[in-house]
């Protein structure tokens, strides 16, 4: 199970894998899928939006979502975007068998999910729910990528921020 491997690598004294910055979007390996997600908040605590886009190794968009996420702090909006992506991915059995990488532009959210970062964390239940979903997939990773490689998801979360409903679009 890849998520456990990443937690061990990330948390060891001399990690072999670090949270790295990647600036350009590139497609996943053959048969794998990328779920780029984003969350944002107006102000430090305010109305929140989440969004995501699922792509295959050819760059084909398989699924898009955007949603209003209530009033949140930005880190919780990022975590809720990861959780919603996992829930939606898991709802499609034919997809859940393929290797998945969830990509976020929040180092803190990725670090918390992987167990690399700790602190005063009031979002443990959301993090545990994310880990549970990731553990239920055949292969799942969570990675940090820079905002510039996550621009479509950024547009979707802004749409969710201005909308009162969840928009879902499947092409598969």
PDB file of C-alpha atoms in Angstrom:
ATOM      1  CA  UNK A   1       0.000   0.000   0.000  1.00  0.00           C
ATOM      2  CA  UNK A   2       1.691   3.190  -1.236  1.00  0.00           C
ATOM      3  CA  UNK A   3       0.289   5.590   1.345  1.00  0.00           C
ATOM      4  CA  UNK A   4       1.903   3.640   4.176  1.00  0.00           C
ATOM      5  CA  UNK A   5       5.206   3.548   2.317  1.00  0.00           C
ATOM      6  CA  UNK A   6       5.093   7.327   1.895  1.00  0.00           C
ATOM      7  CA  UNK A   7       4.336   7.864   5.588  1.00  0.00           C
ATOM      8  CA  UNK A   8       7.314   5.710   6.572  1.00  0.00           C
ATOM      9  CA  UNK A   9       9.634   7.390   4.045  1.00  0.00           C
ATOM     10  CA  UNK A  10       8.496  10.873   4.987  1.00  0.00           C
ATOM     11  CA  UNK A  11       8.729  10.355   8.749  1.00  0.00           C
ATOM     12  CA  UNK A  12      12.014   8.492   8.984  1.00  0.00           C
ATOM     13  CA  UNK A  13      15.076  10.318  10.343  1.00  0.00           C
ATOM     14  CA  UNK A  14      16.624  10.492   6.888  1.00  0.00           C
ATOM     15  CA  UNK A  15      13.636  10.456   4.549  1.00  0.00           C
ATOM     16  CA  UNK A  16      14.248   9.038   1.098  1.00  0.00           C
ATOM     17  CA  UNK A  17      11.304  10.998  -0.231  1.00  0.00           C
ATOM     18  CA  UNK A  18      10.703  14.642   0.569  1.00  0.00           C
ATOM     19  CA  UNK A  19       7.781  16.868  -0.209  1.00  0.00           C
ATOM     20  CA  UNK A  20       9.127  18.417  -3.378  1.00  0.00           C
ATOM     21  CA  UNK A  21       8.063  21.296  -5.560  1.00  0.00           C
ATOM     22  CA  UNK A  22       7.004  20.541  -9.123  1.00  0.00           C
ATOM     23  CA  UNK A  23       6.082  23.575 -11.232  1.00  0.00           C
ATOM     24  CA  UNK A  24       4.673  22.083 -14.420  1.00  0.00           C
ATOM     25  CA  UNK A  25       1.715  19.735 -14.856  1.00  0.00           C
ATOM     26  CA  UNK A  26       2.624  16.476 -16.496  1.00  0.00           C
ATOM     27  CA  UNK A  27       0.413  13.424 -17.001  1.00  0.00           C
ATOM     28  CA  UNK A  28       0.665  10.362 -14.772  1.00  0.00           C
ATOM     29  CA  UNK A  29       2.203   7.066 -15.829  1.00  0.00           C
ATOM     30  CA  UNK A  30       0.226   4.671 -18.042  1.00  0.00           C
ATOM     31  CA  UNK A  31      -2.988   3.390 -16.423  1.00  0.00           C
ATOM     32  CA  UNK A  32      -2.554   5.835 -13.511  1.00  0.00           C
ATOM     33  CA  UNK A  33      -4.738   8.813 -12.628  1.00  0.00           C
ATOM     34  CA  UNK A  34      -4.097  12.267 -11.173  1.00  0.00           C
ATOM     35  CA  UNK A  35      -6.700  14.057  -9.081  1.00  0.00           C
ATOM     36  CA  UNK A  36      -5.614  17.704  -8.817  1.00  0.00           C
ATOM     37  CA  UNK A  37      -7.510  19.423  -5.983  1.00  0.00           C
ATOM     38  CA  UNK A  38      -7.614  22.845  -4.399  1.00  0.00           C
ATOM     39  CA  UNK A  39      -9.415  24.688  -1.639  1.00  0.00           C
ATOM     40  CA  UNK A  40      -9.602  28.370  -0.822  1.00  0.00           C
ATOM     41  CA  UNK A  41     -11.143  30.755   1.656  1.00  0.00           C
ATOM     42  CA  UNK A  42     -12.062  34.424   1.519  1.00  0.00           C
ATOM     43  CA  UNK A  43      -9.894  35.844   4.302  1.00  0.00           C
ATOM     44  CA  UNK A  44      -8.260  33.712   6.977  1.00  0.00           C
ATOM     45  CA  UNK A  45     -11.644  32.334   8.093  1.00  0.00           C
ATOM     46  CA  UNK A  46     -14.537  32.731   5.719  1.00  0.00           C
ATOM     47  CA  UNK A  47     -16.604  31.265   2.905  1.00  0.00           C
ATOM     48  CA  UNK A  48     -14.712  28.358   1.358  1.00  0.00           C
ATOM     49  CA  UNK A  49     -14.688  26.645  -2.015  1.00  0.00           C
ATOM     50  CA  UNK A  50     -13.205  23.329  -3.097  1.00  0.00           C
ATOM     51  CA  UNK A  51     -12.610  21.827  -6.504  1.00  0.00           C
ATOM     52  CA  UNK A  52     -10.802  19.098  -8.359  1.00  0.00           C
ATOM     53  CA  UNK A  53     -10.111  17.521 -11.717  1.00  0.00           C
ATOM     54  CA  UNK A  54      -9.333  13.846 -12.413  1.00  0.00           C
ATOM     55  CA  UNK A  55      -7.121  13.157 -15.467  1.00  0.00           C
ATOM     56  CA  UNK A  56      -5.692  10.044 -17.053  1.00  0.00           C
ATOM     57  CA  UNK A  57      -2.214   9.487 -18.516  1.00  0.00           C
ATOM     58  CA  UNK A  58      -3.287  11.015 -21.847  1.00  0.00           C
ATOM     59  CA  UNK A  59      -4.376  14.225 -20.100  1.00  0.00           C
ATOM     60  CA  UNK A  60      -8.050  13.398 -20.721  1.00  0.00           C
ATOM     61  CA  UNK A  61     -10.372  14.897 -18.126  1.00  0.00           C
ATOM     62  CA  UNK A  62     -12.450  12.120 -16.564  1.00  0.00           C
ATOM     63  CA  UNK A  63     -14.160  14.060 -13.806  1.00  0.00           C
ATOM     64  CA  UNK A  64     -14.539  17.590 -12.456  1.00  0.00           C
ATOM     65  CA  UNK A  65     -16.070  18.871  -9.226  1.00  0.00           C
ATOM     66  CA  UNK A  66     -16.525  22.224  -7.538  1.00  0.00           C
ATOM     67  CA  UNK A  67     -18.414  22.983  -4.360  1.00  0.00           C
ATOM     68  CA  UNK A  68     -19.032  25.553  -1.675  1.00  0.00           C
ATOM     69  CA  UNK A  69     -17.558  24.221   1.600  1.00  0.00           C
ATOM     70  CA  UNK A  70     -19.163  26.448   4.234  1.00  0.00           C
ATOM     71  CA  UNK A  71     -17.113  28.764   6.435  1.00  0.00           C
ATOM     72  CA  UNK A  72     -13.622  27.331   7.009  1.00  0.00           C
ATOM     73  CA  UNK A  73      -9.963  28.046   7.562  1.00  0.00           C
ATOM     74  CA  UNK A  74      -7.887  27.576   4.393  1.00  0.00           C
ATOM     75  CA  UNK A  75      -6.095  24.432   5.617  1.00  0.00           C
ATOM     76  CA  UNK A  76      -9.425  22.745   6.348  1.00  0.00           C
ATOM     77  CA  UNK A  77     -10.678  23.731   2.879  1.00  0.00           C
ATOM     78  CA  UNK A  78      -7.617  21.992   1.375  1.00  0.00           C
ATOM     79  CA  UNK A  79      -8.241  18.882   3.477  1.00  0.00           C
ATOM     80  CA  UNK A  80     -11.949  18.868   2.566  1.00  0.00           C
ATOM     81  CA  UNK A  81     -10.997  19.041  -1.124  1.00  0.00           C
ATOM     82  CA  UNK A  82      -8.738  15.990  -0.694  1.00  0.00           C
ATOM     83  CA  UNK A  83     -11.492  14.163   1.199  1.00  0.00           C
ATOM     84  CA  UNK A  84     -14.154  14.978  -1.420  1.00  0.00           C
ATOM     85  CA  UNK A  85     -11.858  13.816  -4.220  1.00  0.00           C
ATOM     86  CA  UNK A  86     -11.319  10.519  -2.386  1.00  0.00           C
ATOM     87  CA  UNK A  87     -15.065  10.063  -1.777  1.00  0.00           C
ATOM     88  CA  UNK A  88     -15.917  10.710  -5.417  1.00  0.00           C
ATOM     89  CA  UNK A  89     -13.064   8.549  -6.736  1.00  0.00           C
ATOM     90  CA  UNK A  90     -14.094   5.740  -4.388  1.00  0.00           C
ATOM     91  CA  UNK A  91     -17.696   5.925  -5.602  1.00  0.00           C
ATOM     92  CA  UNK A  92     -16.622   4.608  -9.009  1.00  0.00           C
ATOM     93  CA  UNK A  93     -15.439   1.020  -8.605  1.00  0.00           C
ATOM     94  CA  UNK A  94     -13.989   0.864 -12.114  1.00  0.00           C
ATOM     95  CA  UNK A  95     -11.668   3.775 -11.283  1.00  0.00           C
ATOM     96  CA  UNK A  96     -10.770   2.761  -7.728  1.00  0.00           C
ATOM     97  CA  UNK A  97      -8.731  -0.168  -9.087  1.00  0.00           C
ATOM     98  CA  UNK A  98      -6.313   2.162 -10.902  1.00  0.00           C
ATOM     99  CA  UNK A  99      -3.309   3.826  -9.228  1.00  0.00           C
ATOM    100  CA  UNK A 100      -4.250   7.309  -7.994  1.00  0.00           C
ATOM    101  CA  UNK A 101      -2.183  10.349  -7.066  1.00  0.00           C
ATOM    102  CA  UNK A 102      -4.033  13.174  -5.314  1.00  0.00           C
ATOM    103  CA  UNK A 103      -2.196  16.452  -5.922  1.00  0.00           C
ATOM    104  CA  UNK A 104      -2.530  19.498  -3.662  1.00  0.00           C
ATOM    105  CA  UNK A 105      -0.761  22.851  -3.632  1.00  0.00           C
ATOM    106  CA  UNK A 106      -0.763  22.848   0.191  1.00  0.00           C
ATOM    107  CA  UNK A 107       2.430  21.475   1.755  1.00  0.00           C
ATOM    108  CA  UNK A 108       0.758  21.524   5.165  1.00  0.00           C
ATOM    109  CA  UNK A 109      -2.272  19.481   4.053  1.00  0.00           C
ATOM    110  CA  UNK A 110      -0.050  16.939   2.272  1.00  0.00           C
ATOM    111  CA  UNK A 111       2.293  16.765   5.266  1.00  0.00           C
ATOM    112  CA  UNK A 112      -0.591  16.172   7.679  1.00  0.00           C
ATOM    113  CA  UNK A 113      -2.119  13.443   5.499  1.00  0.00           C
ATOM    114  CA  UNK A 114       1.260  11.709   5.120  1.00  0.00           C
ATOM    115  CA  UNK A 115       2.038  12.132   8.821  1.00  0.00           C
ATOM    116  CA  UNK A 116       5.194  14.150   8.086  1.00  0.00           C
ATOM    117  CA  UNK A 117       3.995  17.264   9.886  1.00  0.00           C
ATOM    118  CA  UNK A 118       2.426  17.573  13.282  1.00  0.00           C
ATOM    119  CA  UNK A 119       1.177  20.413  15.389  1.00  0.00           C
ATOM    120  CA  UNK A 120      -1.941  21.721  17.034  1.00  0.00           C
ATOM    121  CA  UNK A 121      -4.280  19.905  14.706  1.00  0.00           C
ATOM    122  CA  UNK A 122      -8.029  20.148  15.219  1.00  0.00           C
ATOM    123  CA  UNK A 123      -8.676  18.388  11.905  1.00  0.00           C
ATOM    124  CA  UNK A 124      -7.680  14.854  12.926  1.00  0.00           C
ATOM    125  CA  UNK A 125     -11.038  13.296  11.975  1.00  0.00           C
ATOM    126  CA  UNK A 126     -10.868  14.670   8.424  1.00  0.00           C
ATOM    127  CA  UNK A 127      -7.266  13.451   8.120  1.00  0.00           C
ATOM    128  CA  UNK A 128      -8.219   9.987   9.386  1.00  0.00           C
ATOM    129  CA  UNK A 129     -11.132   9.871   6.921  1.00  0.00           C
ATOM    130  CA  UNK A 130      -8.753  10.762   4.068  1.00  0.00           C
ATOM    131  CA  UNK A 131      -6.283   8.080   5.145  1.00  0.00           C
ATOM    132  CA  UNK A 132      -9.086   5.529   5.364  1.00  0.00           C
ATOM    133  CA  UNK A 133     -10.227   6.292   1.816  1.00  0.00           C
ATOM    134  CA  UNK A 134      -6.670   6.225   0.465  1.00  0.00           C
ATOM    135  CA  UNK A 135      -6.067   2.891   2.171  1.00  0.00           C
ATOM    136  CA  UNK A 136      -9.158   1.434   0.480  1.00  0.00           C
ATOM    137  CA  UNK A 137      -7.791   2.049  -3.035  1.00  0.00           C
ATOM    138  CA  UNK A 138      -5.501  -0.401  -4.825  1.00  0.00           C
ATOM    139  CA  UNK A 139      -2.712   2.199  -4.910  1.00  0.00           C
ATOM    140  CA  UNK A 140      -2.857   5.805  -3.706  1.00  0.00           C
ATOM    141  CA  UNK A 141      -0.395   8.648  -3.177  1.00  0.00           C
ATOM    142  CA  UNK A 142      -0.777  12.234  -2.005  1.00  0.00           C
ATOM    143  CA  UNK A 143       1.702  14.752  -3.401  1.00  0.00           C
ATOM    144  CA  UNK A 144       2.465  18.438  -3.143  1.00  0.00           C
ATOM    145  CA  UNK A 145       2.753  20.390  -6.386  1.00  0.00           C
ATOM    146  CA  UNK A 146       3.090  24.129  -6.806  1.00  0.00           C
ATOM    147  CA  UNK A 147       0.065  26.286  -7.565  1.00  0.00           C
ATOM    148  CA  UNK A 148       1.319  26.828 -11.130  1.00  0.00           C
ATOM    149  CA  UNK A 149       0.898  23.108 -11.875  1.00  0.00           C
ATOM    150  CA  UNK A 150      -2.562  23.077 -10.284  1.00  0.00           C
ATOM    151  CA  UNK A 151      -4.251  25.998 -12.065  1.00  0.00           C
ATOM    152  CA  UNK A 152      -7.367  24.178 -13.327  1.00  0.00           C
ATOM    153  CA  UNK A 153      -8.197  22.954  -9.808  1.00  0.00           C
ATOM    154  CA  UNK A 154      -7.616  26.515  -8.591  1.00  0.00           C
ATOM    155  CA  UNK A 155     -10.242  27.756 -11.066  1.00  0.00           C
ATOM    156  CA  UNK A 156     -12.699  25.087  -9.900  1.00  0.00           C
ATOM    157  CA  UNK A 157     -12.372  25.949  -6.211  1.00  0.00           C
ATOM    158  CA  UNK A 158     -13.006  29.607  -7.046  1.00  0.00           C
ATOM    159  CA  UNK A 159     -16.175  28.522  -8.861  1.00  0.00           C
ATOM    160  CA  UNK A 160     -17.174  26.529  -5.777  1.00  0.00           C
ATOM    161  CA  UNK A 161     -16.508  29.555  -3.603  1.00  0.00           C
ATOM    162  CA  UNK A 162     -18.996  31.649  -5.569  1.00  0.00           C
ATOM    163  CA  UNK A 163     -21.592  28.872  -5.879  1.00  0.00           C
ATOM    164  CA  UNK A 164     -24.001  27.493  -3.316  1.00  0.00           C
ATOM    165  CA  UNK A 165     -24.219  24.056  -4.927  1.00  0.00           C
ATOM    166  CA  UNK A 166     -21.915  21.193  -5.827  1.00  0.00           C
ATOM    167  CA  UNK A 167     -21.208  20.767  -9.529  1.00  0.00           C
ATOM    168  CA  UNK A 168     -20.131  17.306 -10.713  1.00  0.00           C
ATOM    169  CA  UNK A 169     -19.217  16.264 -14.249  1.00  0.00           C
ATOM    170  CA  UNK A 170     -18.192  12.733 -15.272  1.00  0.00           C
ATOM    171  CA  UNK A 171     -16.933  11.806 -18.730  1.00  0.00           C
ATOM    172  CA  UNK A 172     -16.585   8.107 -17.857  1.00  0.00           C
TER     173      UNK A 172
END
